[in-house]
Short mmCIF file of C-alpha atoms in Angstrom, two decimals:
data_model
loop_
_atom_site.label_atom_id
_atom_site.label_comp_id
_atom_site.label_asym_id
_atom_site.label_seq_id
_atom_site.Cartn_x
_atom_site.Cartn_y
_atom_site.Cartn_z
CA UNK A 21 -2.43 27.04 5.29
CA UNK A 22 -4.25 28.37 8.34
CA UNK A 23 -6.20 26.14 10.65
CA UNK A 24 -9.74 25.66 9.32
CA UNK A 25 -11.23 26.80 12.62
CA UNK A 26 -8.96 29.83 12.55
CA UNK A 27 -10.30 30.77 9.13
CA UNK A 28 -13.88 30.37 10.38
CA UNK A 29 -13.12 32.79 13.19
CA UNK A 30 -11.48 35.23 10.78
CA UNK A 31 -14.64 35.79 8.72
CA UNK A 32 -16.63 37.07 11.71
CA UNK A 33 -15.44 39.02 14.76
CA UNK A 34 -18.29 37.46 16.75
CA UNK A 35 -17.11 33.88 16.21
CA UNK A 36 -15.41 32.08 19.09
CA UNK A 37 -13.71 28.67 19.16
CA UNK A 38 -13.96 26.69 22.42
CA UNK A 39 -12.40 23.37 23.46
CA UNK A 40 -14.88 20.67 24.54
CA UNK A 41 -12.64 18.93 27.05
CA UNK A 42 -10.39 19.80 29.95
CA UNK A 43 -7.56 22.13 28.88
CA UNK A 44 -5.24 19.84 30.84
CA UNK A 45 -6.03 17.05 28.36
CA UNK A 46 -4.91 19.09 25.36
CA UNK A 47 -1.13 18.35 25.46
CA UNK A 48 -1.70 14.59 25.63
CA UNK A 49 -4.24 14.71 22.78
CA UNK A 50 -1.97 16.96 20.68
CA UNK A 51 1.05 14.65 21.05
CA UNK A 52 -1.04 11.58 20.22
CA UNK A 53 -2.57 13.29 17.17
CA UNK A 54 0.81 14.44 15.82
CA UNK A 55 2.29 10.99 16.36
CA UNK A 56 -0.24 9.66 13.83
CA UNK A 57 0.67 12.18 11.12
CA UNK A 58 1.02 10.29 7.80
CA UNK A 59 4.12 12.18 6.62
CA UNK A 60 6.63 14.87 7.56
CA UNK A 61 4.78 17.63 5.73
CA UNK A 62 1.54 16.93 7.60
CA UNK A 63 3.40 16.76 10.90
CA UNK A 64 5.07 20.14 10.34
CA UNK A 65 1.85 21.78 9.17
CA UNK A 66 -0.30 20.43 12.01
CA UNK A 67 2.34 21.09 14.64
CA UNK A 68 2.57 24.75 13.63
CA UNK A 69 -1.20 25.11 13.76
CA UNK A 70 -1.55 23.47 17.17
CA UNK A 71 1.16 25.68 18.67
CA UNK A 72 -1.36 28.54 18.63
CA UNK A 73 -4.46 26.47 19.39
CA UNK A 74 -4.75 26.75 23.19
CA UNK A 75 -2.63 29.44 24.86
CA UNK A 76 -4.38 30.79 27.99
CA UNK A 77 -1.49 33.12 28.78
CA UNK A 78 -1.53 34.65 25.27
CA UNK A 79 -5.18 35.56 24.56
CA UNK A 80 -4.26 37.57 21.48
CA UNK A 81 -2.68 34.49 19.89
CA UNK A 82 -4.78 31.62 21.20
CA UNK A 83 -7.46 30.27 18.88
CA UNK A 84 -9.45 28.74 21.76
CA UNK A 85 -11.37 31.30 23.84
CA UNK A 86 -13.25 29.08 26.31
CA UNK A 87 -13.74 25.58 27.67
CA UNK A 88 -16.80 23.35 28.03
CA UNK A 89 -16.82 20.30 30.22
CA UNK A 90 -19.35 18.08 31.98
CA UNK A 91 -19.46 15.02 34.24
CA UNK A 92 -19.09 12.73 31.21
CA UNK A 93 -15.94 14.48 30.01
CA UNK A 94 -14.48 14.60 33.51
CA UNK A 95 -15.19 10.88 33.92
CA UNK A 96 -13.60 10.09 30.55
CA UNK A 97 -10.54 12.19 31.40
CA UNK A 98 -10.03 10.55 34.78
CA UNK A 99 -10.64 7.02 33.50
CA UNK A 100 -8.25 7.61 30.57
CA UNK A 101 -5.42 8.48 33.00
CA UNK A 102 -6.50 6.81 36.26
CA UNK A 103 -3.16 6.44 38.02
CA UNK A 104 -2.65 10.09 39.09
CA UNK A 105 -6.20 10.18 40.44
CA UNK A 106 -6.02 6.97 42.49
CA UNK A 107 -3.70 8.55 45.00
CA UNK A 108 -5.70 11.78 45.13
CA UNK A 109 -8.94 9.90 45.71
CA UNK A 110 -7.33 8.07 48.61
CA UNK A 111 -6.21 11.41 50.02
CA UNK A 112 -9.80 12.71 49.78
CA UNK A 113 -10.93 9.60 51.63
CA UNK A 114 -8.27 10.04 54.32
CA UNK A 115 -9.12 13.71 54.90
CA UNK A 116 -12.84 13.09 55.48
CA UNK A 117 -13.85 12.19 59.06
CA UNK A 118 -16.70 10.04 57.73
CA UNK A 119 -15.78 9.30 54.09
CA UNK A 120 -18.43 8.17 51.63
CA UNK A 121 -18.49 7.62 47.89
CA UNK A 122 -20.77 10.59 47.15
CA UNK A 123 -18.64 13.01 49.14
CA UNK A 124 -15.46 11.92 47.39
CA UNK A 125 -17.20 12.07 43.99
CA UNK A 126 -18.12 15.70 44.71
CA UNK A 127 -14.54 16.52 45.74
CA UNK A 128 -13.05 14.86 42.67
CA UNK A 129 -15.43 16.59 40.26
CA UNK A 130 -14.93 20.01 41.84
CA UNK A 131 -11.14 19.54 41.85
CA UNK A 132 -11.24 18.77 38.12
CA UNK A 133 -13.24 21.97 37.55
CA UNK A 134 -10.86 23.98 39.72
CA UNK A 135 -7.81 22.84 37.76
CA UNK A 136 -9.43 23.63 34.41
CA UNK A 137 -10.56 27.08 35.60
CA UNK A 138 -7.14 27.86 37.05
CA UNK A 139 -5.52 26.94 33.74
CA UNK A 140 -7.75 29.38 31.82
CA UNK A 141 -7.73 32.15 34.43
CA UNK A 142 -4.88 34.16 32.81
CA UNK A 143 -7.01 34.59 29.68
CA UNK A 144 -10.07 35.58 31.71
CA UNK A 145 -8.10 38.18 33.65
CA UNK A 146 -6.32 39.58 30.59
CA UNK A 147 -9.61 40.05 28.71
CA UNK A 148 -11.55 41.39 31.73
CA UNK A 149 -13.87 38.40 31.71
CA UNK A 150 -14.68 38.35 28.01
CA UNK A 151 -12.84 35.09 27.31
CA UNK A 152 -11.29 32.32 29.39
CA UNK A 153 -14.52 30.86 30.77
CA UNK A 154 -14.82 27.24 31.86
CA UNK A 155 -18.28 25.65 31.92
CA UNK A 156 -18.91 23.37 34.87
CA UNK A 157 -22.03 21.25 34.50
CA UNK A 158 -24.33 20.31 37.33
CA UNK A 159 -24.71 16.69 38.42
CA UNK A 160 -27.10 15.11 35.87
CA UNK A 161 -28.84 13.19 38.65
CA UNK A 162 -30.22 16.53 39.88
CA UNK A 163 -31.76 17.52 36.54
CA UNK A 164 -35.32 17.65 37.84
CA UNK A 165 -34.65 19.12 41.29
CA UNK A 166 -34.29 22.91 41.15
CA UNK A 167 -33.44 23.24 44.86
CA UNK A 168 -30.55 20.76 44.80
CA UNK A 169 -29.26 22.11 41.47
CA UNK A 170 -29.22 25.63 42.88
CA UNK A 171 -27.34 24.44 45.95
CA UNK A 172 -24.67 22.76 43.83
CA UNK A 173 -24.51 25.68 41.37
CA UNK A 174 -23.82 28.20 44.12
CA UNK A 175 -21.08 25.98 45.50
CA UNK A 176 -19.24 25.39 42.20
CA UNK A 177 -19.62 29.03 41.13
CA UNK A 178 -17.34 29.91 44.06
CA UNK A 179 -14.55 27.63 42.81
CA UNK A 180 -13.14 30.29 40.48
CA UNK A 181 -14.28 33.65 39.05
CA UNK A 182 -14.15 32.26 35.49
CA UNK A 183 -16.36 29.26 36.19
CA UNK A 184 -19.64 29.36 34.27
CA UNK A 185 -22.40 27.08 35.60
CA UNK A 186 -23.79 24.69 33.00
CA UNK A 187 -27.50 24.05 33.64
CA UNK A 188 -29.64 21.36 31.95
CA UNK A 189 -32.48 22.38 29.64
CA UNK A 190 -35.31 21.08 31.80
CA UNK A 191 -38.14 23.13 33.28
CA UNK A 192 -36.41 22.88 36.67
CA UNK A 193 -33.14 23.93 35.05
CA UNK A 194 -34.60 27.21 33.85
CA UNK A 195 -35.76 27.97 37.39
CA UNK A 196 -32.10 27.62 38.39
CA UNK A 197 -30.99 29.88 35.53
CA UNK A 198 -33.23 32.70 36.77
CA UNK A 199 -31.85 32.37 40.28
CA UNK A 200 -28.20 32.25 39.20
CA UNK A 201 -28.40 35.17 36.77
CA UNK A 202 -30.18 37.20 39.44
CA UNK A 203 -27.05 36.71 41.55
CA UNK A 204 -24.74 37.72 38.69
CA UNK A 205 -23.51 34.16 38.03
CA UNK A 206 -22.63 33.30 34.42
CA UNK A 207 -24.56 30.41 32.88
CA UNK A 208 -24.56 27.95 30.02
CA UNK A 209 -27.79 26.16 29.04
CA UNK A 210 -27.09 22.57 28.00
CA UNK A 211 -29.00 19.43 27.00
CA UNK A 212 -30.62 21.76 24.47
CA UNK A 213 -31.77 21.00 20.94
CA UNK A 214 -34.80 23.14 20.17
CA UNK A 215 -36.07 26.67 19.61
CA UNK A 216 -38.65 26.42 22.45
CA UNK A 217 -35.82 25.56 24.86
CA UNK A 218 -33.85 28.54 23.65
CA UNK A 219 -36.77 30.90 24.19
CA UNK A 220 -37.43 29.53 27.69
CA UNK A 221 -33.73 29.90 28.49
CA UNK A 222 -33.57 33.45 27.10
CA UNK A 223 -36.61 34.47 29.15
CA UNK A 224 -35.06 32.99 32.30
CA UNK A 225 -31.87 34.94 31.60
CA UNK A 226 -33.76 38.19 31.05
CA UNK A 227 -35.80 37.67 34.22
CA UNK A 228 -32.60 37.07 36.16
CA UNK A 229 -30.98 40.20 34.74
CA UNK A 230 -34.01 42.31 35.70
CA UNK A 231 -33.66 41.10 39.26
CA UNK A 232 -29.88 41.67 39.23
CA UNK A 233 -30.36 45.26 38.11
CA UNK A 234 -33.04 45.91 40.74
CA UNK A 235 -30.76 44.63 43.45
CA UNK A 236 -27.63 46.37 42.19
CA UNK A 237 -25.75 43.16 41.34
CA UNK A 238 -22.55 43.69 39.32
CA UNK A 239 -22.93 41.99 35.92
CA UNK A 240 -19.98 43.58 34.11
CA UNK A 241 -18.14 40.25 33.91
CA UNK A 242 -21.26 38.18 33.39
CA UNK A 243 -22.00 36.01 30.32
CA UNK A 244 -24.70 33.64 29.13
CA UNK A 245 -24.37 31.09 26.32
CA UNK A 246 -26.90 28.56 25.05
CA UNK A 247 -25.56 25.21 23.89
CA UNK A 248 -27.29 23.84 20.80
CA UNK A 249 -26.18 20.20 20.66
CA UNK A 250 -26.41 20.24 16.90
CA UNK A 251 -25.16 16.75 16.03
CA UNK A 252 -27.21 15.23 18.83
CA UNK A 253 -30.36 16.67 17.25
CA UNK A 254 -29.80 14.89 13.95
CA UNK A 255 -28.82 11.67 15.71
CA UNK A 256 -32.31 11.53 17.21
CA UNK A 257 -33.73 8.27 15.81
CA UNK A 258 -37.28 9.64 16.12
CA UNK A 259 -36.67 11.73 13.01
CA UNK A 260 -35.80 8.70 10.87
CA UNK A 261 -38.70 6.69 12.26
CA UNK A 262 -41.20 9.47 11.55
CA UNK A 263 -39.86 9.87 8.01
CA UNK A 264 -40.04 6.13 7.33
CA UNK A 265 -43.68 5.71 8.34
CA UNK A 266 -44.59 8.71 6.19
CA UNK A 267 -42.73 7.34 3.18
CA UNK A 268 -40.26 10.24 3.15
CA UNK A 269 -36.70 9.76 1.93
CA UNK A 270 -34.69 11.49 4.64
CA UNK A 271 -31.05 11.73 3.56
CA UNK A 272 -28.04 12.49 5.76
CA UNK A 273 -27.89 15.91 4.06
CA UNK A 274 -31.54 16.55 4.97
CA UNK A 275 -30.73 15.82 8.61
CA UNK A 276 -27.81 18.26 8.51
CA UNK A 277 -30.12 20.93 7.11
CA UNK A 278 -32.55 20.20 9.93
CA UNK A 279 -29.82 20.72 12.51
CA UNK A 280 -28.81 23.96 10.84
CA UNK A 281 -32.39 25.18 10.57
CA UNK A 282 -32.68 25.14 14.38
CA UNK A 283 -29.39 27.02 14.79
CA UNK A 284 -30.23 29.60 12.14
CA UNK A 285 -33.59 30.35 13.74
CA UNK A 286 -31.97 30.72 17.17
CA UNK A 287 -29.31 33.04 15.76
CA UNK A 288 -31.97 35.11 14.00
CA UNK A 289 -33.96 35.48 17.23
CA UNK A 290 -30.86 36.71 19.06
CA UNK A 291 -30.21 39.32 16.38
CA UNK A 292 -33.81 40.48 15.99
CA UNK A 293 -34.51 40.85 19.70
CA UNK A 294 -31.06 41.76 20.98
CA UNK A 295 -31.10 38.85 23.42
CA UNK A 296 -28.23 38.73 25.95
CA UNK A 297 -27.35 35.13 25.03
CA UNK A 298 -24.75 33.78 22.62
CA UNK A 299 -25.45 30.50 20.78
CA UNK A 300 -22.79 27.89 21.49
CA UNK A 301 -22.73 24.93 19.09
CA UNK A 302 -21.58 21.53 20.33
CA UNK A 303 -21.55 17.96 18.94
CA UNK A 304 -20.10 19.22 15.67
CA UNK A 305 -19.51 16.72 12.89
CA UNK A 306 -17.28 16.41 9.85
CA UNK A 307 -19.17 15.10 6.81
CA UNK A 308 -18.45 11.74 5.22
CA UNK A 309 -18.32 11.83 1.39
CA UNK A 310 -19.46 8.19 1.39
CA UNK A 311 -22.82 9.39 2.71
CA UNK A 312 -23.33 11.80 -0.18
CA UNK A 313 -21.83 14.96 1.31
CA UNK A 314 -19.81 17.35 -0.82
CA UNK A 315 -18.76 19.45 2.18
CA UNK A 316 -16.10 19.17 4.86
CA UNK A 317 -18.58 20.19 7.56
CA UNK A 318 -22.02 21.63 6.80
CA UNK A 319 -22.17 22.69 10.44
CA UNK A 320 -19.29 25.10 9.87
CA UNK A 321 -19.82 26.09 6.25
CA UNK A 322 -23.52 27.00 6.57
CA UNK A 323 -23.22 28.87 9.86
CA UNK A 324 -20.14 30.95 9.03
CA UNK A 325 -20.32 34.64 9.77
CA UNK A 326 -22.50 34.31 12.84
CA UNK A 327 -21.96 35.53 16.38
CA UNK A 328 -21.56 31.93 17.51
CA UNK A 329 -19.23 30.00 19.79
CA UNK A 330 -18.20 26.57 18.50
CA UNK A 331 -17.07 24.10 21.15
CA UNK A 332 -15.00 21.39 19.51
CA UNK A 333 -14.36 17.91 20.78
CA UNK A 334 -10.84 16.59 20.21
CA UNK A 335 -12.24 14.09 17.69
CA UNK A 336 -13.82 16.85 15.61
CA UNK A 337 -10.62 18.93 15.62
CA UNK A 338 -8.71 15.87 14.45
CA UNK A 339 -11.24 15.11 11.72
CA UNK A 340 -11.14 18.59 10.15
CA UNK A 341 -7.36 18.94 10.51
CA UNK A 342 -6.75 15.67 8.67
CA UNK A 343 -8.79 17.09 5.78
CA UNK A 344 -7.30 20.59 5.91
CA UNK A 345 -6.55 20.51 2.17
CA UNK A 346 -10.32 20.44 1.60
CA UNK A 347 -10.73 23.70 3.51
CA UNK A 348 -13.72 25.65 2.17
CA UNK A 349 -13.86 29.37 1.49
CA UNK A 350 -16.21 30.45 4.26
CA UNK A 351 -18.95 32.90 3.29
CA UNK A 352 -19.37 35.72 5.83
CA UNK A 353 -23.18 35.76 5.51
CA UNK A 354 -23.77 31.98 5.38
CA UNK A 355 -25.59 32.05 8.72
CA UNK A 356 -28.27 34.33 7.22
CA UNK A 357 -29.01 32.11 4.23
CA UNK A 358 -32.20 30.03 4.36
CA UNK A 359 -32.09 26.26 4.10
CA UNK A 360 -33.47 24.84 0.84
CA UNK A 361 -37.25 25.29 0.74
CA UNK A 362 -37.99 21.75 -0.42
CA UNK A 363 -35.95 20.32 2.47
CA UNK A 364 -37.76 22.47 5.02
CA UNK A 365 -41.13 21.38 3.60
CA UNK A 366 -40.12 17.74 3.99
CA UNK A 367 -38.82 18.24 7.53
CA UNK A 368 -41.98 20.02 8.65
CA UNK A 369 -43.90 16.76 8.12
CA UNK A 370 -41.90 15.24 10.98
CA UNK A 371 -43.42 15.93 14.43
CA UNK A 372 -40.01 15.84 16.13
CA UNK A 373 -38.66 18.51 13.80
CA UNK A 374 -41.82 20.63 13.86
CA UNK A 375 -41.85 20.67 17.68
CA UNK A 376 -38.18 21.65 17.75
CA UNK A 377 -38.34 24.32 15.04
CA UNK A 378 -41.51 26.19 15.93
CA UNK A 379 -41.08 28.71 18.78
CA UNK A 380 -44.07 27.28 20.67
CA UNK A 381 -43.68 23.67 19.56
CA UNK A 382 -43.20 22.44 23.12
CA UNK A 383 -44.04 23.57 26.63
CA UNK A 384 -41.24 23.54 29.25
CA UNK A 385 -42.60 20.44 30.98
CA UNK A 386 -42.13 18.54 27.68
CA UNK A 387 -38.43 19.38 27.17
CA UNK A 388 -37.14 16.40 29.15
CA UNK A 389 -39.37 14.03 27.12
CA UNK A 390 -37.87 15.04 23.78
CA UNK A 391 -35.98 12.21 22.10
CA UNK A 392 -32.57 13.88 21.85
CA UNK A 393 -32.79 14.99 25.49
CA UNK A 394 -33.62 11.48 26.67
CA UNK A 395 -30.77 9.79 24.75
CA UNK A 396 -28.11 12.32 25.80
CA UNK A 397 -29.31 12.36 29.39
CA UNK A 398 -29.09 8.56 29.52
CA UNK A 399 -25.53 8.63 28.21
CA UNK A 400 -24.41 11.31 30.68
CA UNK A 401 -25.93 9.35 33.56
CA UNK A 402 -24.04 6.24 32.43
CA UNK A 403 -20.69 8.05 32.40
CA UNK A 404 -21.42 9.53 35.81
CA UNK A 405 -22.04 6.02 37.17
CA UNK A 406 -18.68 4.88 35.77
CA UNK A 407 -16.85 7.59 37.70
CA UNK A 408 -18.81 6.75 40.84
CA UNK A 409 -17.83 3.11 40.45
CA UNK A 410 -14.16 4.05 39.95
CA UNK A 411 -14.28 5.93 43.25
CA UNK A 412 -16.18 3.11 44.96
CA UNK A 413 -13.44 0.71 43.86
CA UNK A 414 -10.80 2.91 45.53
CA UNK A 415 -12.71 2.54 48.78
CA UNK A 416 -12.66 -1.22 48.36
CA UNK A 417 -8.92 -1.37 47.61
CA UNK A 418 -8.21 0.30 50.96
CA UNK A 419 -9.66 -2.73 52.71
CA UNK A 420 -7.97 -6.09 53.22
CA UNK A 421 -10.90 -7.68 51.44
CA UNK A 422 -13.25 -6.16 48.91
CA UNK A 423 -16.73 -5.55 50.25
CA UNK A 424 -19.98 -4.63 48.53
CA UNK A 425 -20.79 -0.95 48.82
CA UNK A 426 -24.18 0.68 48.92
CA UNK A 427 -24.10 3.90 46.90
CA UNK A 428 -26.48 6.59 48.00
CA UNK A 429 -29.29 7.44 45.60
CA UNK A 430 -30.58 10.86 44.63
#
């Protein structure tokens, strides 16, 4: 039996599978996952599938074509295996004439990006820049400052030729997108959940490309993807609240259809207008039969056949592999099918869905106030603070006695 994600990719030449974590974390995750196999048959089957999962030096064989990461994932990776990083952090401290927590944080984050990009570089070179990209996200604390985001973006874009800058979906973020694309720098729009965000991002990309062409910038190895954080959209508690006060029965399946409705509209806009942006779907979920689902993953089954990149967290890969005997027969034109009319009518009563689904449902200055944006942004900030504190603690352990540290604010 082929890997479920491999079968999804087979039904459409435009489908790509990405890994939503550092590629350096894959071997440890794989070994831990296989160690939990319930029997010898499962172990053998899963082991064979994972042998061809992430092979940067064999692009024709590797299922994974790209990598997404962010400060949260980098923080989780470092904190999961802290010992190797303790010594490196102390080296960063020792090399700086006037060491500070923020400076070391920047060095640590950029070193993590460099290692991931270097790992994927053989694939990028072998495919002439088509695959092998690594997304490096900007510091979330800069989300509303276009000038500082641009400064950081230009710096991390120089880390490796296959590093794609991941920019938040705020009004300031789209200013940064225009500037980066104008310089021929590949971009990924993140913290994104809505059609209005996609249109603002696409316009920023097109404006940047017009400038690049005017100025003779080489864009042959340039790419732009737009991350639709699909599971984060449905997890937005505003939707349930709005349904409750209107007396609407909003089921888990209805929420899945709502998530898919946004993706399908974005995909349709790309096709109809020939936009130079590829949808990239993150926060994928496997469906729980206990909640009334009769699918393995509606996210996959109802978007099959599209020119879409799917970035998969280790947890999601594990969830679908454990249920590989439930593998669906993917329909090549599933992405083009409409969601059930009665579900769409129900969803359109909800202001949070209506604003996200309609092309002009929100103005750019409202993006950062949207519920899903706020909750994800808060979580990312929290994980960033954890990594900062880990670094601050290394400063303190170098002293004979621990002292309080004042972290700089941005």
